[in-house]
């Protein structure tokens, strides 16, 4: 079974990834358990219970991701300050745990958007310091697998959450009740996180001389010079590095921005997943079965995450991201032209393989482009890609509502192919670390 394959992939990854990464992966598993008890039910909740439409669903995803993006930029800056990573990660997860169940009391679609935005504030706070911490404790040659292991655990939690939502609906629970019960695995995630981070005094933070996280005399240009400084020696091991002398640094901001902006373009042209769930419902998939299909999607994602990370460590992020773009275009294009339940569902499951190819690849690339100011690097990456989410959500939501699913999904597939071609032009080649 695919769920067995997902668990086997995580078991294999546990042999090579650091202990801290395993702990953070367990936290993500429980947190996504809680999150995915809610998310697959939102399209039906918004459209059938609260009377919203496709544009509202697009705004739901877009506004949430935009808010998270803005917070990620700030959080990335703070994550490089000594002692800040641990409290940022804790605060981010706690915010989501407390706010997510409140969606169950929403009386209007706008309230769902509001609660979802606050939920994503937590994600914006925790993601850059968590990803920077994973890069800090993992040798460069293993980072693809470390991020793949973490993402695999995250998606495995989504499987459990989706199955739990389906079970509760099948036994007669109302959608609002299922959403409210998501507080239980969320609290468990926070308890595990407190144990995992108990021995870390906030993480390493910045690596500049004196351990300061401020901008320094070099201003904005100096920051980008530090963040994009050559990786040689800066991330050669997972141990804390000695302080560096205050020497002039080369200014090379173009090394960071072109590939990150290309990733933002790939994000912009991806149709929101809430619209894909709506497509399933319109094809004839019953609301009570949507969590099962969503669980199956995450079985694919979890199964593909660690192999995808292994592939990144072998051929590098450039080609792996490009393969993910091609697979996205194939799957989403098929969802647009297929009309049968079997065809649309099969294409939706194929879409699950995209995460396995892109998530660990993108994070590995960012860690290599920003080996010194890793927190700020991840903050910039998550912020810029997230900023594309709201206009994309509104664009594809409006296109879906006015012209139909086939037009919106086909347009997304074609645009992602074009963005993938641009990615191959501007992304750095030769970024693969030697395998040890």
Short mmCIF file of C-alpha atoms in Angstrom, two decimals:
data_model
loop_
_atom_site.label_atom_id
_atom_site.label_comp_id
_atom_site.label_asym_id
_atom_site.label_seq_id
_atom_site.Cartn_x
_atom_site.Cartn_y
_atom_site.Cartn_z
CA UNK A 1 0.00 0.00 0.00
CA UNK A 2 1.09 3.57 -0.61
CA UNK A 3 0.78 4.49 3.08
CA UNK A 4 3.20 1.65 3.89
CA UNK A 5 5.61 3.02 1.28
CA UNK A 6 5.39 6.46 2.88
CA UNK A 7 6.20 5.04 6.31
CA UNK A 8 9.06 2.98 4.83
CA UNK A 9 10.56 6.11 3.26
CA UNK A 10 10.51 7.90 6.63
CA UNK A 11 12.09 4.87 8.30
CA UNK A 12 14.94 4.84 5.80
CA UNK A 13 15.47 8.57 6.20
CA UNK A 14 15.73 8.24 9.98
CA UNK A 15 19.07 6.46 9.53
CA UNK A 16 20.83 9.55 8.13
CA UNK A 17 19.05 12.71 9.26
CA UNK A 18 20.07 14.45 12.52
CA UNK A 19 18.08 13.97 15.72
CA UNK A 20 16.80 17.55 15.76
CA UNK A 21 15.40 17.11 12.26
CA UNK A 22 13.60 13.96 13.39
CA UNK A 23 12.06 15.85 16.29
CA UNK A 24 10.93 18.76 14.13
CA UNK A 25 9.52 16.24 11.66
CA UNK A 26 7.40 14.67 14.40
CA UNK A 27 6.11 18.14 15.33
CA UNK A 28 5.16 18.82 11.72
CA UNK A 29 3.43 15.45 11.53
CA UNK A 30 1.10 16.27 14.44
CA UNK A 31 0.59 19.86 13.33
CA UNK A 32 -0.39 18.80 9.83
CA UNK A 33 -2.63 16.14 11.37
CA UNK A 34 -4.55 19.05 12.91
CA UNK A 35 -4.38 21.30 9.85
CA UNK A 36 -5.60 18.69 7.40
CA UNK A 37 -8.60 17.85 9.54
CA UNK A 38 -9.69 21.34 8.52
CA UNK A 39 -8.36 22.28 5.08
CA UNK A 40 -10.08 19.68 2.83
CA UNK A 41 -13.42 20.62 4.41
CA UNK A 42 -13.07 24.36 3.72
CA UNK A 43 -14.32 24.36 0.08
CA UNK A 44 -17.56 22.63 1.07
CA UNK A 45 -17.85 24.70 4.26
CA UNK A 46 -17.40 27.99 2.40
CA UNK A 47 -19.49 27.21 -0.69
CA UNK A 48 -22.29 25.04 0.73
CA UNK A 49 -22.64 26.17 4.34
CA UNK A 50 -21.66 29.84 4.08
CA UNK A 51 -22.61 30.55 0.45
CA UNK A 52 -19.23 31.63 -0.95
CA UNK A 53 -17.90 31.01 -4.47
CA UNK A 54 -14.69 30.22 -6.35
CA UNK A 55 -13.38 33.77 -5.98
CA UNK A 56 -13.79 33.51 -2.21
CA UNK A 57 -11.86 30.23 -2.21
CA UNK A 58 -9.10 31.83 -4.25
CA UNK A 59 -8.98 34.76 -1.83
CA UNK A 60 -8.96 32.32 1.10
CA UNK A 61 -5.74 30.67 -0.05
CA UNK A 62 -4.22 33.85 -1.43
CA UNK A 63 -4.83 36.08 1.58
CA UNK A 64 -3.57 33.40 3.96
CA UNK A 65 -0.37 32.85 1.98
CA UNK A 66 0.20 36.58 1.51
CA UNK A 67 -0.04 37.19 5.25
CA UNK A 68 2.33 34.33 5.96
CA UNK A 69 4.75 35.71 3.37
CA UNK A 70 4.96 39.12 5.02
CA UNK A 71 5.57 37.53 8.42
CA UNK A 72 8.20 35.18 6.98
CA UNK A 73 10.31 38.11 5.82
CA UNK A 74 10.36 39.61 9.33
CA UNK A 75 10.75 36.23 11.00
CA UNK A 76 13.71 35.41 8.75
CA UNK A 77 15.48 38.55 9.90
CA UNK A 78 14.81 37.77 13.54
CA UNK A 79 15.87 34.13 13.14
CA UNK A 80 19.48 35.21 12.58
CA UNK A 81 19.59 37.01 15.94
CA UNK A 82 21.16 34.95 18.73
CA UNK A 83 18.53 33.30 20.90
CA UNK A 84 15.53 34.03 18.67
CA UNK A 85 14.95 30.82 16.71
CA UNK A 86 13.49 28.78 19.56
CA UNK A 87 10.89 31.35 20.72
CA UNK A 88 9.88 32.13 17.12
CA UNK A 89 9.25 28.45 16.36
CA UNK A 90 7.30 28.00 19.59
CA UNK A 91 5.18 31.13 19.05
CA UNK A 92 4.43 30.17 15.45
CA UNK A 93 3.11 26.74 16.31
CA UNK A 94 1.17 27.97 19.35
CA UNK A 95 -0.64 30.62 17.27
CA UNK A 96 -1.88 28.00 14.81
CA UNK A 97 -2.92 25.59 17.56
CA UNK A 98 -5.08 28.19 19.30
CA UNK A 99 -6.64 29.89 16.26
CA UNK A 100 -7.31 27.06 13.79
CA UNK A 101 -10.26 25.50 15.71
CA UNK A 102 -12.00 28.90 15.81
CA UNK A 103 -12.92 28.45 12.13
CA UNK A 104 -15.67 26.16 13.44
CA UNK A 105 -17.62 29.14 14.86
CA UNK A 106 -17.44 31.27 11.68
CA UNK A 107 -20.79 32.59 10.47
CA UNK A 108 -19.64 34.11 7.18
CA UNK A 109 -17.06 33.38 4.48
CA UNK A 110 -15.18 36.56 5.42
CA UNK A 111 -14.74 35.22 8.95
CA UNK A 112 -13.26 32.00 7.62
CA UNK A 113 -10.75 34.07 5.64
CA UNK A 114 -9.94 36.06 8.78
CA UNK A 115 -9.32 33.00 10.95
CA UNK A 116 -7.34 31.34 8.17
CA UNK A 117 -5.16 34.45 7.87
CA UNK A 118 -4.42 34.41 11.61
CA UNK A 119 -3.65 30.68 11.38
CA UNK A 120 -1.14 31.45 8.62
CA UNK A 121 0.44 34.16 10.78
CA UNK A 122 1.70 31.29 12.90
CA UNK A 123 3.13 29.61 9.82
CA UNK A 124 4.83 32.83 8.80
CA UNK A 125 6.47 33.17 12.19
CA UNK A 126 7.77 29.61 12.50
CA UNK A 127 8.82 28.56 8.99
CA UNK A 128 12.07 30.52 8.34
CA UNK A 129 13.65 29.78 11.76
CA UNK A 130 12.64 26.12 11.50
CA UNK A 131 14.06 25.70 8.00
CA UNK A 132 17.21 27.58 9.01
CA UNK A 133 17.59 25.31 12.03
CA UNK A 134 17.35 22.23 9.81
CA UNK A 135 20.08 23.66 7.56
CA UNK A 136 22.21 24.48 10.60
CA UNK A 137 22.20 20.97 12.07
CA UNK A 138 22.49 19.06 8.76
CA UNK A 139 25.67 18.54 6.70
CA UNK A 140 25.26 20.12 3.22
CA UNK A 141 25.50 16.79 1.38
CA UNK A 142 22.50 15.46 3.34
CA UNK A 143 20.24 18.49 3.23
CA UNK A 144 18.08 17.24 0.39
CA UNK A 145 17.30 14.10 2.34
CA UNK A 146 16.82 16.03 5.60
CA UNK A 147 14.27 18.37 4.03
CA UNK A 148 12.71 15.43 2.22
CA UNK A 149 12.37 13.52 5.50
CA UNK A 150 10.79 16.55 7.17
CA UNK A 151 8.34 17.14 4.33
CA UNK A 152 7.52 13.44 4.22
CA UNK A 153 6.57 13.47 7.90
CA UNK A 154 4.52 16.61 7.32
CA UNK A 155 2.55 14.95 4.53
CA UNK A 156 2.18 11.75 6.56
CA UNK A 157 0.47 13.86 9.22
CA UNK A 158 -1.82 15.20 6.50
CA UNK A 159 -2.80 11.61 5.68
CA UNK A 160 -3.76 10.99 9.29
CA UNK A 161 -5.68 14.26 9.57
CA UNK A 162 -7.62 13.67 6.38
CA UNK A 163 -8.53 10.14 7.45
CA UNK A 164 -9.64 11.42 10.83
CA UNK A 165 -11.85 14.04 9.18
CA UNK A 166 -13.39 11.39 6.93
CA UNK A 167 -14.02 9.08 9.87
CA UNK A 168 -15.76 11.76 11.91
CA UNK A 169 -17.94 12.76 8.96
CA UNK A 170 -18.74 9.12 8.25
CA UNK A 171 -19.89 8.60 11.85
CA UNK A 172 -22.27 11.56 11.58
CA UNK A 173 -20.26 14.48 12.94
CA UNK A 174 -20.88 17.94 11.49
CA UNK A 175 -18.18 19.85 9.65
CA UNK A 176 -17.99 22.42 12.44
CA UNK A 177 -17.38 19.69 15.01
CA UNK A 178 -14.55 18.15 12.99
CA UNK A 179 -12.85 21.52 12.66
CA UNK A 180 -13.15 22.12 16.41
CA UNK A 181 -11.63 18.73 17.26
CA UNK A 182 -8.45 19.65 15.36
CA UNK A 183 -7.26 21.31 18.58
CA UNK A 184 -6.24 17.91 20.04
CA UNK A 185 -3.39 16.94 17.64
CA UNK A 186 -2.36 20.61 17.55
CA UNK A 187 -1.76 20.66 21.30
CA UNK A 188 0.19 17.39 21.01
CA UNK A 189 2.40 18.98 18.33
CA UNK A 190 3.19 21.90 20.62
CA UNK A 191 4.03 19.60 23.54
CA UNK A 192 6.45 17.59 21.38
CA UNK A 193 8.01 20.82 20.09
CA UNK A 194 8.67 22.06 23.63
CA UNK A 195 10.58 18.84 24.32
CA UNK A 196 12.53 18.98 21.05
CA UNK A 197 13.67 22.57 21.59
CA UNK A 198 14.22 22.28 25.33
CA UNK A 199 17.96 21.77 24.95
CA UNK A 200 18.48 24.48 22.34
CA UNK A 201 18.92 28.01 23.61
CA UNK A 202 17.21 29.62 20.67
CA UNK A 203 19.32 28.06 17.95
CA UNK A 204 22.60 29.31 16.60
CA UNK A 205 21.22 32.47 15.07
CA UNK A 206 23.52 34.70 13.13
CA UNK A 207 27.09 33.76 12.32
CA UNK A 208 28.66 37.14 11.84
CA UNK A 209 31.38 38.52 14.06
CA UNK A 210 30.17 39.18 17.55
CA UNK A 211 27.02 37.13 16.91
CA UNK A 212 24.95 40.22 16.20
CA UNK A 213 21.87 39.96 14.09
CA UNK A 214 21.66 43.61 13.12
CA UNK A 215 22.20 45.09 9.69
CA UNK A 216 25.67 46.34 10.46
CA UNK A 217 27.69 49.07 8.80
CA UNK A 218 27.32 47.59 5.36
CA UNK A 219 23.57 48.40 5.21
CA UNK A 220 21.32 46.47 2.85
CA UNK A 221 24.13 45.77 0.38
CA UNK A 222 26.35 44.46 3.15
CA UNK A 223 23.58 42.15 4.34
CA UNK A 224 23.10 40.61 0.89
CA UNK A 225 26.86 40.29 0.53
CA UNK A 226 26.99 38.34 3.78
CA UNK A 227 23.98 36.23 2.96
CA UNK A 228 25.25 35.27 -0.49
CA UNK A 229 28.89 34.86 0.45
CA UNK A 230 30.58 31.78 -0.99
CA UNK A 231 29.50 28.57 0.70
CA UNK A 232 33.03 27.25 0.99
CA UNK A 233 33.68 26.73 4.65
CA UNK A 234 30.52 28.50 5.83
CA UNK A 235 28.38 25.36 5.92
CA UNK A 236 30.97 22.61 5.75
CA UNK A 237 29.64 20.87 8.85
CA UNK A 238 26.63 20.76 11.11
CA UNK A 239 28.63 22.05 14.10
CA UNK A 240 28.47 25.71 15.20
CA UNK A 241 31.02 27.76 13.33
CA UNK A 242 33.58 30.06 14.97
CA UNK A 243 33.01 33.77 14.68
CA UNK A 244 34.31 35.26 11.44
CA UNK A 245 36.61 38.27 11.30
CA UNK A 246 35.08 41.57 10.21
CA UNK A 247 36.56 41.58 6.72
CA UNK A 248 35.16 43.19 3.54
CA UNK A 249 32.80 40.82 1.76
CA UNK A 250 32.07 40.49 -1.95
CA UNK A 251 28.81 42.01 -3.12
CA UNK A 252 26.91 39.41 -5.18
CA UNK A 253 23.15 39.87 -4.68
CA UNK A 254 22.29 38.60 -8.21
CA UNK A 255 23.35 35.11 -7.12
CA UNK A 256 20.35 34.96 -4.79
CA UNK A 257 17.52 36.85 -6.47
CA UNK A 258 17.16 35.44 -10.02
CA UNK A 259 16.40 31.85 -8.95
CA UNK A 260 14.18 33.02 -6.07
CA UNK A 261 12.18 35.26 -8.41
CA UNK A 262 11.86 32.34 -10.82
CA UNK A 263 10.48 30.23 -7.98
CA UNK A 264 8.02 33.05 -7.25
CA UNK A 265 6.87 32.91 -10.88
CA UNK A 266 6.31 29.15 -10.56
CA UNK A 267 4.24 29.82 -7.43
CA UNK A 268 2.23 32.59 -9.08
CA UNK A 269 1.08 30.39 -11.95
CA UNK A 270 0.02 27.45 -9.77
CA UNK A 271 -3.73 27.27 -9.36
CA UNK A 272 -4.74 27.22 -5.64
CA UNK A 273 -5.36 23.78 -4.19
CA UNK A 274 -8.75 24.87 -2.85
CA UNK A 275 -9.89 25.18 -6.47
CA UNK A 276 -8.62 21.68 -7.19
CA UNK A 277 -10.78 20.37 -4.36
CA UNK A 278 -13.70 22.31 -5.80
CA UNK A 279 -12.99 20.66 -9.16
CA UNK A 280 -13.24 17.24 -7.50
CA UNK A 281 -16.59 18.16 -5.96
CA UNK A 282 -17.94 19.48 -9.25
CA UNK A 283 -16.89 16.28 -11.00
CA UNK A 284 -19.02 14.27 -8.59
CA UNK A 285 -16.82 13.37 -5.62
CA UNK A 286 -19.02 13.47 -2.51
CA UNK A 287 -18.07 15.94 0.22
CA UNK A 288 -17.67 13.10 2.74
CA UNK A 289 -15.15 11.44 0.39
CA UNK A 290 -13.06 14.55 -0.28
CA UNK A 291 -10.95 13.97 2.89
CA UNK A 292 -10.18 10.44 1.63
CA UNK A 293 -8.99 11.75 -1.74
CA UNK A 294 -7.00 14.45 0.06
CA UNK A 295 -5.43 11.76 2.25
CA UNK A 296 -4.50 9.78 -0.86
CA UNK A 297 -2.84 12.90 -2.29
CA UNK A 298 -0.68 13.17 0.80
CA UNK A 299 0.16 9.49 0.63
CA UNK A 300 1.71 10.29 -2.75
CA UNK A 301 3.41 13.39 -1.36
CA UNK A 302 4.79 11.61 1.69
CA UNK A 303 6.00 8.66 -0.39
CA UNK A 304 7.71 10.99 -2.87
CA UNK A 305 9.32 13.41 -0.40
CA UNK A 306 12.33 11.41 0.76
CA UNK A 307 13.10 9.97 -2.72
CA UNK A 308 12.78 13.53 -4.03
CA UNK A 309 15.29 14.72 -1.44
CA UNK A 310 17.60 11.86 -2.40
CA UNK A 311 17.33 12.96 -6.02
CA UNK A 312 18.24 16.53 -5.05
CA UNK A 313 21.40 15.27 -3.34
CA UNK A 314 22.31 13.41 -6.56
CA UNK A 315 21.46 15.76 -9.44
CA UNK A 316 20.94 19.07 -7.66
CA UNK A 317 17.90 21.32 -7.18
CA UNK A 318 17.88 22.84 -10.67
CA UNK A 319 16.78 19.77 -12.61
CA UNK A 320 14.61 18.46 -9.77
CA UNK A 321 12.53 21.66 -9.65
CA UNK A 322 12.24 21.61 -13.45
CA UNK A 323 10.93 18.03 -13.31
CA UNK A 324 8.38 19.16 -10.73
CA UNK A 325 7.22 21.97 -13.02
CA UNK A 326 6.74 19.56 -15.89
CA UNK A 327 4.80 17.12 -13.73
CA UNK A 328 2.57 19.95 -12.46
CA UNK A 329 1.69 21.00 -16.01
CA UNK A 330 0.86 17.41 -16.96
CA UNK A 331 -1.34 16.75 -13.91
CA UNK A 332 -3.21 20.07 -13.83
CA UNK A 333 -3.72 20.05 -17.58
CA UNK A 334 -5.25 16.60 -17.27
CA UNK A 335 -7.56 17.78 -14.48
CA UNK A 336 -8.78 20.49 -16.83
CA UNK A 337 -9.62 18.28 -19.80
CA UNK A 338 -10.83 15.15 -17.96
CA UNK A 339 -14.54 14.94 -17.16
CA UNK A 340 -14.86 11.58 -15.37
CA UNK A 341 -14.43 11.11 -11.63
CA UNK A 342 -11.73 8.50 -12.20
CA UNK A 343 -9.79 10.68 -14.64
CA UNK A 344 -9.88 13.85 -12.53
CA UNK A 345 -9.05 11.97 -9.33
CA UNK A 346 -6.13 10.16 -11.00
CA UNK A 347 -4.72 13.44 -12.28
CA UNK A 348 -5.16 14.96 -8.82
CA UNK A 349 -3.13 12.14 -7.27
CA UNK A 350 -0.44 12.55 -9.94
CA UNK A 351 -0.24 16.18 -8.86
CA UNK A 352 0.91 14.90 -5.45
CA UNK A 353 4.28 13.97 -6.92
CA UNK A 354 5.06 17.65 -7.54
CA UNK A 355 5.67 18.31 -3.84
CA UNK A 356 8.18 15.47 -3.63
CA UNK A 357 10.21 16.99 -6.46
CA UNK A 358 10.04 20.67 -5.49
CA UNK A 359 9.78 21.19 -1.72
CA UNK A 360 13.12 19.76 -0.60
CA UNK A 361 14.82 21.00 -3.79
CA UNK A 362 13.78 24.62 -3.20
CA UNK A 363 14.83 24.58 0.45
CA UNK A 364 18.17 22.95 -0.33
CA UNK A 365 18.88 25.62 -2.95
CA UNK A 366 18.05 28.46 -0.57
CA UNK A 367 20.34 27.01 2.11
CA UNK A 368 23.18 26.96 -0.44
CA UNK A 369 22.52 30.44 -1.78
CA UNK A 370 22.41 31.90 1.75
CA UNK A 371 24.87 29.84 3.81
CA UNK A 372 25.66 32.60 6.31
CA UNK A 373 22.41 34.52 6.88
CA UNK A 374 20.31 31.40 6.48
CA UNK A 375 17.30 32.70 8.41
CA UNK A 376 17.10 35.82 6.26
CA UNK A 377 17.58 33.76 3.15
CA UNK A 378 14.62 31.56 4.00
CA UNK A 379 12.61 34.58 5.07
CA UNK A 380 13.20 36.25 1.71
CA UNK A 381 12.45 33.06 -0.22
CA UNK A 382 9.22 32.31 1.62
CA UNK A 383 8.13 35.96 1.51
CA UNK A 384 8.69 36.50 -2.21
CA UNK A 385 7.07 33.22 -3.23
CA UNK A 386 4.20 33.84 -0.81
CA UNK A 387 3.58 37.35 -2.12
CA UNK A 388 2.59 35.78 -5.43
CA UNK A 389 -0.17 33.76 -3.76
CA UNK A 390 -2.90 36.38 -3.32
CA UNK A 391 -2.92 37.77 -6.88
CA UNK A 392 -2.65 34.20 -8.18
CA UNK A 393 -5.57 33.08 -6.03
CA UNK A 394 -7.75 35.97 -7.17
CA UNK A 395 -6.74 35.56 -10.81
CA UNK A 396 -7.42 31.84 -11.04
CA UNK A 397 -10.49 32.09 -8.81
CA UNK A 398 -12.01 34.70 -11.14
CA UNK A 399 -11.00 32.72 -14.23
CA UNK A 400 -12.49 29.56 -12.75
CA UNK A 401 -15.77 31.26 -11.82
CA UNK A 402 -16.24 33.12 -15.10
CA UNK A 403 -14.77 30.77 -17.70
CA UNK A 404 -14.89 27.36 -16.04
CA UNK A 405 -12.47 24.81 -14.64
CA UNK A 406 -11.03 23.74 -17.98
CA UNK A 407 -9.91 27.26 -18.89
CA UNK A 408 -8.42 28.04 -15.48
CA UNK A 409 -6.53 24.75 -15.12
CA UNK A 410 -5.24 24.72 -18.68
CA UNK A 411 -4.01 28.32 -18.33
CA UNK A 412 -2.18 27.36 -15.14
CA UNK A 413 -0.52 24.36 -16.79
CA UNK A 414 0.72 26.35 -19.80
CA UNK A 415 1.97 29.23 -17.65
CA UNK A 416 3.89 26.90 -15.34
CA UNK A 417 5.62 25.33 -18.35
CA UNK A 418 6.76 28.80 -19.43
CA UNK A 419 7.93 29.62 -15.90
CA UNK A 420 9.83 26.33 -15.77
CA UNK A 421 11.70 27.28 -18.94
CA UNK A 422 12.68 30.58 -17.32
CA UNK A 423 13.78 28.69 -14.20
CA UNK A 424 16.18 26.58 -16.27
CA UNK A 425 17.71 29.75 -17.72
CA UNK A 426 18.31 31.65 -14.47
CA UNK A 427 18.81 28.92 -11.84
CA UNK A 428 22.41 28.18 -10.89
CA UNK A 429 23.99 25.04 -12.25
CA UNK A 430 26.58 23.06 -10.36
CA UNK A 431 25.06 23.56 -6.91
CA UNK A 432 25.13 19.91 -5.94
CA UNK A 433 27.32 19.08 -2.94
CA UNK A 434 29.50 15.97 -3.00
CA UNK A 435 27.67 12.97 -1.60
CA UNK A 436 29.26 11.53 1.53
#
